[in-house]
PDB file of C-alpha atoms and ligand atoms in Angstrom:
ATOM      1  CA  UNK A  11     331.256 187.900  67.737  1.00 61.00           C
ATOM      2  CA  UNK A  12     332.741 191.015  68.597  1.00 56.00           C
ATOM      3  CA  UNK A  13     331.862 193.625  66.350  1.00 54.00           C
ATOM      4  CA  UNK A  14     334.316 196.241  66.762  1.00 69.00           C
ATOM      5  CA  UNK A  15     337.303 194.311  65.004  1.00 91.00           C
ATOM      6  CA  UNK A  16     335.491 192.131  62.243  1.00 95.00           C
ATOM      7  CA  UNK A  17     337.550 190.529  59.599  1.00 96.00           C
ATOM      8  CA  UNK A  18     336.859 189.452  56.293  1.00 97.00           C
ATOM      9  CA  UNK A  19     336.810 186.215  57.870  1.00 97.00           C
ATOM     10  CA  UNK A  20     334.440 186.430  60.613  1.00 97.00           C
ATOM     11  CA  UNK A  21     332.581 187.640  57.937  1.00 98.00           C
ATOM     12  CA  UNK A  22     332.932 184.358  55.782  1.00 98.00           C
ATOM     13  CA  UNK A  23     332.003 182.379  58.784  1.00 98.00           C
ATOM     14  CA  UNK A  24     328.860 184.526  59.541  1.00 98.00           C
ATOM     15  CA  UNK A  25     327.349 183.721  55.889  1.00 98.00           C
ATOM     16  CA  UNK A  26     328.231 180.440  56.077  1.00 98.00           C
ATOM     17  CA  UNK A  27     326.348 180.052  59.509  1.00 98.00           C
ATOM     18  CA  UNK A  28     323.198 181.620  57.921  1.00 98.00           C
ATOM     19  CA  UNK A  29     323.648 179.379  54.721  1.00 98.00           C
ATOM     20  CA  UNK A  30     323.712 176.845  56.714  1.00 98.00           C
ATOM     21  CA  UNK A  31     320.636 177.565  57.973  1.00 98.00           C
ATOM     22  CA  UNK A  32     318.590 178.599  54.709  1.00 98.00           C
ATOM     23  CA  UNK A  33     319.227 175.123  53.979  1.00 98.00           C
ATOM     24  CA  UNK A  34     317.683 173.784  56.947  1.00 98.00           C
ATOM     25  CA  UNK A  35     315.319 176.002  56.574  1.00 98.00           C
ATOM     26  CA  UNK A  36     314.403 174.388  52.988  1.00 98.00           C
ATOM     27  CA  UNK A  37     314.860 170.418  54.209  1.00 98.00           C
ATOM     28  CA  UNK A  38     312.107 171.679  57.041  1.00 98.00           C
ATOM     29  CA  UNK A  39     309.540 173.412  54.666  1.00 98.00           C
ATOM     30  CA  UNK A  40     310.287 170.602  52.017  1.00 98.00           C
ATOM     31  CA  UNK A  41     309.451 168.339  54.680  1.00 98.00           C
ATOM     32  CA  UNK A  42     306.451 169.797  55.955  1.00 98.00           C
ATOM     33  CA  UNK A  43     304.615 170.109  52.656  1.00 98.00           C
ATOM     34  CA  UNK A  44     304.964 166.548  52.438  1.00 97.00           C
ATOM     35  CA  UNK A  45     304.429 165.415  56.027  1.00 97.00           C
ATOM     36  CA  UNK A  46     301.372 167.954  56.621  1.00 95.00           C
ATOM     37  CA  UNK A  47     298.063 165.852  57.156  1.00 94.00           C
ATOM     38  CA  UNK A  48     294.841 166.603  58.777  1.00 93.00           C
ATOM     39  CA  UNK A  49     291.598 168.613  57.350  1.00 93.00           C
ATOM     40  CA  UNK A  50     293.780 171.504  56.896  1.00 93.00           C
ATOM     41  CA  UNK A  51     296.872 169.872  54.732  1.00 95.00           C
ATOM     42  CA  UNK A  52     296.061 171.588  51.403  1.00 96.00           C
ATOM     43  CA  UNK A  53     296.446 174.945  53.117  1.00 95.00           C
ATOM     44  CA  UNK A  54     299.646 173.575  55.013  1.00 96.00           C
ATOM     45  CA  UNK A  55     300.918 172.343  51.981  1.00 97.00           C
ATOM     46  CA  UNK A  56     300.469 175.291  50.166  1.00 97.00           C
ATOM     47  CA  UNK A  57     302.241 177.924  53.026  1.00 97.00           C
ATOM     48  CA  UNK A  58     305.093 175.329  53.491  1.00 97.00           C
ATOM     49  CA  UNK A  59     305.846 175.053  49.380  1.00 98.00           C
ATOM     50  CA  UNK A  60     305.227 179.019  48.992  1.00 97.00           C
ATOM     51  CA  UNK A  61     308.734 179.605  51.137  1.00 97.00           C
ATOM     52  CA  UNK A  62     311.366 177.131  49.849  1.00 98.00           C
ATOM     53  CA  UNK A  63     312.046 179.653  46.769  1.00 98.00           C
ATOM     54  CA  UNK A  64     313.014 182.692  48.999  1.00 97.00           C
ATOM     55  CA  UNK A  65     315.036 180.449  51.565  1.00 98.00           C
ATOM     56  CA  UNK A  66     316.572 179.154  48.619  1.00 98.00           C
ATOM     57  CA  UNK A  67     317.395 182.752  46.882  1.00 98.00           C
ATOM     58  CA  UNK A  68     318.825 183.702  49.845  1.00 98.00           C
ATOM     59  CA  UNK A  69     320.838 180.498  50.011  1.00 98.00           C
ATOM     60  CA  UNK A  70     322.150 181.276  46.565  1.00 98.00           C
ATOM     61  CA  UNK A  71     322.739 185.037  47.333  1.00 98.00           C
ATOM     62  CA  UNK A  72     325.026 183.894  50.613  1.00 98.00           C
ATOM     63  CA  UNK A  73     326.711 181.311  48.434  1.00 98.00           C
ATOM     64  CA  UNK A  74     327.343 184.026  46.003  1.00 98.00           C
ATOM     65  CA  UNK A  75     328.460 186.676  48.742  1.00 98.00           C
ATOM     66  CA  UNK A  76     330.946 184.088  50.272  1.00 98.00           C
ATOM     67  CA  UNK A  77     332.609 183.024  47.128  1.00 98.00           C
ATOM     68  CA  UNK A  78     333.050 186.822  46.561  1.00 98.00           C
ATOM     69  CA  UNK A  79     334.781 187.235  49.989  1.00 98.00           C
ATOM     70  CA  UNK A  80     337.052 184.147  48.809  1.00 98.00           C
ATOM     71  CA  UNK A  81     335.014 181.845  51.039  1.00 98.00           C
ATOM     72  CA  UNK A  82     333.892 178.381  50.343  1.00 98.00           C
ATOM     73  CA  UNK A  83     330.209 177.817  50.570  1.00 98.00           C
ATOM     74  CA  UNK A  84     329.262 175.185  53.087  1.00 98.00           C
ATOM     75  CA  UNK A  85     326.906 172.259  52.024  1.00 98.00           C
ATOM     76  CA  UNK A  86     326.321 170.968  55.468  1.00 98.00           C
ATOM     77  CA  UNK A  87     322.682 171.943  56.926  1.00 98.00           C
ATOM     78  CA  UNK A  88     322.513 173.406  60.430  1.00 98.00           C
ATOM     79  CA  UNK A  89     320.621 169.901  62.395  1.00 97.00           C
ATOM     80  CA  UNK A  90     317.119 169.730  62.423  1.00 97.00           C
ATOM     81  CA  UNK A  91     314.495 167.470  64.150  1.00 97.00           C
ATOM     82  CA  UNK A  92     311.061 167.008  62.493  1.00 97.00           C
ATOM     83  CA  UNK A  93     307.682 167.507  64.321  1.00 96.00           C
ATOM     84  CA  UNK A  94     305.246 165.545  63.624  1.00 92.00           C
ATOM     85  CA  UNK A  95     302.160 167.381  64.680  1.00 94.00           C
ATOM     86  CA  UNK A  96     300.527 170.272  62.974  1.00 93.00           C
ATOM     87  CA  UNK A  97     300.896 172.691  65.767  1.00 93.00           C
ATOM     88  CA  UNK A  98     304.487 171.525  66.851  1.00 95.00           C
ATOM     89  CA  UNK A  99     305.140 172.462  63.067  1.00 96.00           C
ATOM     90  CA  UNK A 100     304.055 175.469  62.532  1.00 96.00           C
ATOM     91  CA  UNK A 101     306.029 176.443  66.478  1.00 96.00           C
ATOM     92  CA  UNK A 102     309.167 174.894  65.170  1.00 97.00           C
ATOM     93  CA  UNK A 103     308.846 177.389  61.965  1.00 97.00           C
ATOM     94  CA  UNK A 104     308.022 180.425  64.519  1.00 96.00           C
ATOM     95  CA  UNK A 105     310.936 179.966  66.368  1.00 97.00           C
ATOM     96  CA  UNK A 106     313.430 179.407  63.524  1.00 98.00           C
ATOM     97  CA  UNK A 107     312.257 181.743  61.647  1.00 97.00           C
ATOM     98  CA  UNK A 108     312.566 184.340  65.081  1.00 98.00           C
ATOM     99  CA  UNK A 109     316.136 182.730  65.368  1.00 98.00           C
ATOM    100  CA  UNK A 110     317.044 183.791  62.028  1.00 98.00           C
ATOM    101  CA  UNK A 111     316.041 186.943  62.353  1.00 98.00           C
ATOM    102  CA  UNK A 112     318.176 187.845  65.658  1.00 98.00           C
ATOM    103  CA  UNK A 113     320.659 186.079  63.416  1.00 98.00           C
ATOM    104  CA  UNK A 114     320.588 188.438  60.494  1.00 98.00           C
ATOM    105  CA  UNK A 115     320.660 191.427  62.447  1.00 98.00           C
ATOM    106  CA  UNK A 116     323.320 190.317  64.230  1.00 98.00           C
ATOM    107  CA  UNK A 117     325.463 190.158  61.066  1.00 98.00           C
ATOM    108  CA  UNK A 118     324.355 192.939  59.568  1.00 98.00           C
ATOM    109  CA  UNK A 119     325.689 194.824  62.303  1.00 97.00           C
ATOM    110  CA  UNK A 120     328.814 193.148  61.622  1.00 97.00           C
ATOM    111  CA  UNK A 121     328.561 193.891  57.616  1.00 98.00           C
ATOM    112  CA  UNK A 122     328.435 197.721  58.580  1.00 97.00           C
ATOM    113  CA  UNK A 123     331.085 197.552  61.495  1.00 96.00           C
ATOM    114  CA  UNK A 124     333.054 195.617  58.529  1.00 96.00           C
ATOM    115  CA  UNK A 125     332.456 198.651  56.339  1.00 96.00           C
ATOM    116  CA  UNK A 126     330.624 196.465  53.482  1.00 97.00           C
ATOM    117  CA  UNK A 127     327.060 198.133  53.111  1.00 98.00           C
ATOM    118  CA  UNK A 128     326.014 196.423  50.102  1.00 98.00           C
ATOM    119  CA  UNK A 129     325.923 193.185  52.326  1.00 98.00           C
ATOM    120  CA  UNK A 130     324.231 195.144  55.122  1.00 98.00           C
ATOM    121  CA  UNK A 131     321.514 196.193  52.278  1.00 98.00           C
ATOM    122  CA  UNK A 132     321.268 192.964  51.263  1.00 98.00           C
ATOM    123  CA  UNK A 133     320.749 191.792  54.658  1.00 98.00           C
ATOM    124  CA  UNK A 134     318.216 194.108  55.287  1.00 98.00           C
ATOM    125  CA  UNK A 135     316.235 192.495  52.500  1.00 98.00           C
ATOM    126  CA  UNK A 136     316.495 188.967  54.441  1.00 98.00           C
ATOM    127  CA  UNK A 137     315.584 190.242  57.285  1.00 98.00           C
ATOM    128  CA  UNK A 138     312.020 191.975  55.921  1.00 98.00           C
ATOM    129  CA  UNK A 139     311.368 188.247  54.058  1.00 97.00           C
ATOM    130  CA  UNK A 140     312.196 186.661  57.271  1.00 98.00           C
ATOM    131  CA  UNK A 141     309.624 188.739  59.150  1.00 98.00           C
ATOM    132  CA  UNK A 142     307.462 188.367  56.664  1.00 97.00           C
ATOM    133  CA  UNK A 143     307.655 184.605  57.074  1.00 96.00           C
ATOM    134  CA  UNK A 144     307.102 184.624  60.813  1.00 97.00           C
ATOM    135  CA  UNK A 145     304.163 186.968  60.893  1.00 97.00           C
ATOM    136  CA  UNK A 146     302.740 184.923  58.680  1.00 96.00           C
ATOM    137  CA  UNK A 147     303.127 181.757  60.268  1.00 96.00           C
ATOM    138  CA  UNK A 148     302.022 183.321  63.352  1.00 95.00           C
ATOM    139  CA  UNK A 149     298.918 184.317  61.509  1.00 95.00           C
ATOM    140  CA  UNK A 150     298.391 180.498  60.350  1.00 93.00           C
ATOM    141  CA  UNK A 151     298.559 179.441  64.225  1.00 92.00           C
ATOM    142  CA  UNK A 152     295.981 181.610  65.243  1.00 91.00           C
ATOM    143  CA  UNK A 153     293.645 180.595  62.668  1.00 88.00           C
ATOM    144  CA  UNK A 154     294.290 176.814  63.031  1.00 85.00           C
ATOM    145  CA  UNK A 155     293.599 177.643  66.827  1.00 73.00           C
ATOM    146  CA  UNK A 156     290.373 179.389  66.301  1.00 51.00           C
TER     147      UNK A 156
HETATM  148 FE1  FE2 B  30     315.787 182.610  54.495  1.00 69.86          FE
HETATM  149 FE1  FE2 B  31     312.332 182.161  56.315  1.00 69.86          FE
END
């Protein structure tokens, strides 16, 4: 996207590509609670459950945000292929959680270039959960590993 010249629509689109995936982002953590086996699936369980209600508060803030802009929320996922090993898991989270971040940052920038700094604020909020949610899962791997 080039950011000099961002319309209200580029904007719309943005959101929608992040909404799209906070709700892949939910059908992976959902799935992972459930899937998670091994000696250390109560843990697993646990860390995958504690993140669907910010992925989905941030799914309802974009929705909100895009309806505002006179956008229509998508319901269509970004696509997403399970694991199905512990450590493949807890990868796949690292790098779509490092995704989203370059992701959010990215459209901040637009927000400000777009002149709406609420939605930059806002973004900045994401993007702190977001980190939060991959140093944390990096912190999982390296116990798991030890
Ligand atoms: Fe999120
Ligand atoms: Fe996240």
């Amino acid at each position: 996207m080039d950011t000099t010249t961002i319309t209200k629509e580029d904007l719309i689109e943005a959101l929608n590509e992040d909404l799209a995936h906070e709700y892949q982002a939910v059908l992976m953590y959902t799935s992972y609670a459930a899937m998670a086996s091994g000696i250390h699936r109560p843990i697993l369980k646990t860390f995958f459950e504690d993140e669907i209600p910010e992925e989905l508060a941030h799914a309802q803030f974009l929705a909100d945000k895009i309806t505002a802009l006179g956008g229509t929320p998508t319901t269509d996922p970004a696509p997403l292929t399970l694991a199905d090993d512990t450590d493949s898991m807890l990868r796949q989270v690292m790098a779509a959680e490092s995704e989203t971040i370059e992701r959010y940052v990215k459209h901040r920038r637009a927000a400000e270039s777009y002149g709406d700094f609420g939605l930059a604020a806002e973004l900045d909020d994401i993007i702190r959960d977001e980190t939060q949610h991959k140093e944390e899962t990096e912190k999982l791997l390296r116990t798991l590993d030890t």
